[in-house]
CSV table of C-alpha atoms and ligand atoms in Angstrom, one decimal:
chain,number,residue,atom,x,y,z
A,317,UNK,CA,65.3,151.0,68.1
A,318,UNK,CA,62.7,152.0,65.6
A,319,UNK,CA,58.8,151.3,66.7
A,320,UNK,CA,57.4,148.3,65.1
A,321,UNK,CA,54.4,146.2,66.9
A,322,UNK,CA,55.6,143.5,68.6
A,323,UNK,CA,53.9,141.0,66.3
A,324,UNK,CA,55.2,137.9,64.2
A,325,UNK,CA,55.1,140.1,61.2
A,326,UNK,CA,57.7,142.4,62.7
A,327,UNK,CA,59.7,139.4,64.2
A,328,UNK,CA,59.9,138.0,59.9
A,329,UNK,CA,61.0,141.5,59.0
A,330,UNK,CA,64.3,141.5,61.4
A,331,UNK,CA,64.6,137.9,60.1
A,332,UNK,CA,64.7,139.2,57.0
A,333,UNK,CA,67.1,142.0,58.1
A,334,UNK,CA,69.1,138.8,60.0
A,335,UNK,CA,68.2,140.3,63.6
A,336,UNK,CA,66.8,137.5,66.1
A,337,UNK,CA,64.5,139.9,67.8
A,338,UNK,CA,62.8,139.4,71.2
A,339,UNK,CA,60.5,141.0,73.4
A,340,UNK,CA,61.6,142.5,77.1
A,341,UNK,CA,58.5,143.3,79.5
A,342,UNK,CA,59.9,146.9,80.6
A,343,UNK,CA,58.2,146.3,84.7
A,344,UNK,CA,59.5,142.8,84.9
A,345,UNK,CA,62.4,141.9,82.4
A,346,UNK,CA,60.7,138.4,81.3
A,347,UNK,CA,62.1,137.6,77.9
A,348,UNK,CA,59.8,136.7,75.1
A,349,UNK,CA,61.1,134.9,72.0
A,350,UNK,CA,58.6,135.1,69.3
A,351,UNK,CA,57.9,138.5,70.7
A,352,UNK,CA,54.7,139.1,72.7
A,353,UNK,CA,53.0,142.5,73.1
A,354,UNK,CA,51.4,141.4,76.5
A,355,UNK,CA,54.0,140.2,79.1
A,356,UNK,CA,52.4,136.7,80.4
A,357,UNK,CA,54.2,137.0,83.7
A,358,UNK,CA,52.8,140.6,84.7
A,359,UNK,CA,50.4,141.7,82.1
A,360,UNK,CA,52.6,144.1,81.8
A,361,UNK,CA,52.3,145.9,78.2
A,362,UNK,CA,55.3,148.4,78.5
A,363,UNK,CA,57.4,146.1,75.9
A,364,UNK,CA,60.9,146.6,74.4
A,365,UNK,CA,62.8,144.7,71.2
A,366,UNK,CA,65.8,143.0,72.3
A,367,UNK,CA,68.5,141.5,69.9
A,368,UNK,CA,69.5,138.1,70.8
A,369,UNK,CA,73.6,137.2,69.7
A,370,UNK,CA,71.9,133.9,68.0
A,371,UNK,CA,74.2,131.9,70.0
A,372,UNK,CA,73.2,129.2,72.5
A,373,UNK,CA,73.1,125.0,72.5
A,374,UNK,CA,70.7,122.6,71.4
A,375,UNK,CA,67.9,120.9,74.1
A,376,UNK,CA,66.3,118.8,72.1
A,377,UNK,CA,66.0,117.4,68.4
A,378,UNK,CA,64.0,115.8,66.2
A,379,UNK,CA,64.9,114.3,62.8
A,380,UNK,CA,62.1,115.0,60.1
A,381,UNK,CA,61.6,112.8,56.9
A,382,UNK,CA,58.0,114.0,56.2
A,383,UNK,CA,58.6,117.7,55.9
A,384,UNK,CA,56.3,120.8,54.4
A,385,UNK,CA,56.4,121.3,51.1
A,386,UNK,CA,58.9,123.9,51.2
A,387,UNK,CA,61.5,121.4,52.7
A,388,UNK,CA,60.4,118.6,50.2
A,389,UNK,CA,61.1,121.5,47.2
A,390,UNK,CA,64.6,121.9,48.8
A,391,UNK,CA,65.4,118.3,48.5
A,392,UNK,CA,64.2,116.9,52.2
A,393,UNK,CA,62.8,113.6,52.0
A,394,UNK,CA,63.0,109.9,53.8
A,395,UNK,CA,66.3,109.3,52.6
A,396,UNK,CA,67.6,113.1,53.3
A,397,UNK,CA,65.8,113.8,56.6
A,398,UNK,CA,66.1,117.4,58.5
A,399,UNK,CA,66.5,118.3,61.6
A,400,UNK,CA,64.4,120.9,63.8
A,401,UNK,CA,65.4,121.5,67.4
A,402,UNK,CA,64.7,123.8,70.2
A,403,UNK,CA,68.0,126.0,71.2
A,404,UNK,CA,68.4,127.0,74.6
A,405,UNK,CA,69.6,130.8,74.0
A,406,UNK,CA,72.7,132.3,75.9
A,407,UNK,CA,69.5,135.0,77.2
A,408,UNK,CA,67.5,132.3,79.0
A,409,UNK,CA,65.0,132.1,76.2
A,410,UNK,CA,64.1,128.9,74.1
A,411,UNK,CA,63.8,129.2,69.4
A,412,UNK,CA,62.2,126.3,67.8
A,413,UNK,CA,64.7,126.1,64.5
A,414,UNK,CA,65.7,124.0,61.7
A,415,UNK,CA,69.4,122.7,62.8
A,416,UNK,CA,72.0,122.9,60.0
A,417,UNK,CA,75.2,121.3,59.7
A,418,UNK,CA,73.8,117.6,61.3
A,419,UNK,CA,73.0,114.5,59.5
A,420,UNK,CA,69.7,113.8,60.0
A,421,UNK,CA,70.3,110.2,59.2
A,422,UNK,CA,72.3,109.7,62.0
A,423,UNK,CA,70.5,111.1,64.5
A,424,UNK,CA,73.3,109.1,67.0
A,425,UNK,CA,75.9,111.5,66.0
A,426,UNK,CA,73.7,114.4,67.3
A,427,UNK,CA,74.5,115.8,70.6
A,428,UNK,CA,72.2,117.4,73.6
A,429,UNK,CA,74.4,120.4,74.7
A,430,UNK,CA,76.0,121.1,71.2
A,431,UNK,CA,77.4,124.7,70.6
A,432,UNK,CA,75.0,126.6,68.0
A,433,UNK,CA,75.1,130.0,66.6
A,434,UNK,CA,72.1,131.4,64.2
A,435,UNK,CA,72.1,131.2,61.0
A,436,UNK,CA,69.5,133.2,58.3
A,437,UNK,CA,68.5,131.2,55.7
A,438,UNK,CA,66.4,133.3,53.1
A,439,UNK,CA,64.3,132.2,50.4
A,440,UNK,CA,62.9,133.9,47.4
A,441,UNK,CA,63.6,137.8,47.4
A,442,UNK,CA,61.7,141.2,47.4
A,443,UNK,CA,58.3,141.1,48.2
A,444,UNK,CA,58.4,137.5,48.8
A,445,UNK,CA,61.4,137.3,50.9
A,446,UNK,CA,60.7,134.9,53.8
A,447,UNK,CA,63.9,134.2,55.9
A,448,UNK,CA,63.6,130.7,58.4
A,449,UNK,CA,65.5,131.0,61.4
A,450,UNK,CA,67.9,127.9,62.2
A,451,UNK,CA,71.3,127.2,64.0
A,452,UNK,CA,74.3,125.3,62.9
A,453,UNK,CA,77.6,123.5,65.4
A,454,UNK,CA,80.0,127.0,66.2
A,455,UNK,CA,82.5,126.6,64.2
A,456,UNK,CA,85.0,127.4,67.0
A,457,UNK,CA,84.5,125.7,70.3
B,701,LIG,ZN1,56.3,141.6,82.9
């Protein structure tokens, strides 16, 4: 793996490159997801990038009708709510993501437990290429 600082800036980049990227502490395995240059188990500062598979099942949910104004340009509202959730990963780490593939207006029909896998949804391109991490139901249980 190429060096890159374990910042958010390099965590956006893989984004970009659709690689969920963590931090391992190299003295005491803990797992960090953003990445974290300082290990807050052991202070440890020996740190390697780790790939996550993107695959794990959702913990907790929330439905969204006031959204950023990124979400309001892409057509989120009161009547068209989204959904952000955190996703238990398969690696024993935790992501904060948007969740795709749910009706937000029926929260009901959303299940603790669900089945995800990553998805990289990019926006704008070159320079101004921002990628947001979410997950979406596996399509194959
Ligand atoms: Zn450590």
């Amino acid at each position: 793996m190429e060096e890159r600082p374990f910042n958010d800036i390099s965590y956006e980049r893989f984004l970009n490159e659709e690689k969920l990227m963590g931090s391992r502490c190299r003295k005491c395995g803990a797992l960090f997801l953003p990445p974290r240059p300082i290990c807050i188990k052991c202070s440890g500062t020996e740190m390697e990038w780790v790939q996550l598979k993107g695959k794990g099942k959702l913990g907790a949910f929330t439905c969204i009708a006031i959204g950023p104004p990124f979400m309001i340009r892409e057509g989120y509202d009161r009547t068209h709510p989204y959904v952000s959730g955190v996703v238990e990963l398969e690696e024993g780490v935790k992501a904060v993501a948007r969740i795709e593939g749910v009706d937000g207006n029926k929260p009901e029909t959303i299940k603790i437990g669900t089945r995800l896998e990553v998805e990289f949804l990019h926006r704008g391109e070159g320079e101004s290429l921002t990628t947001f991490l979410a997950f979406k139901p596996c399509a194959g249980r």
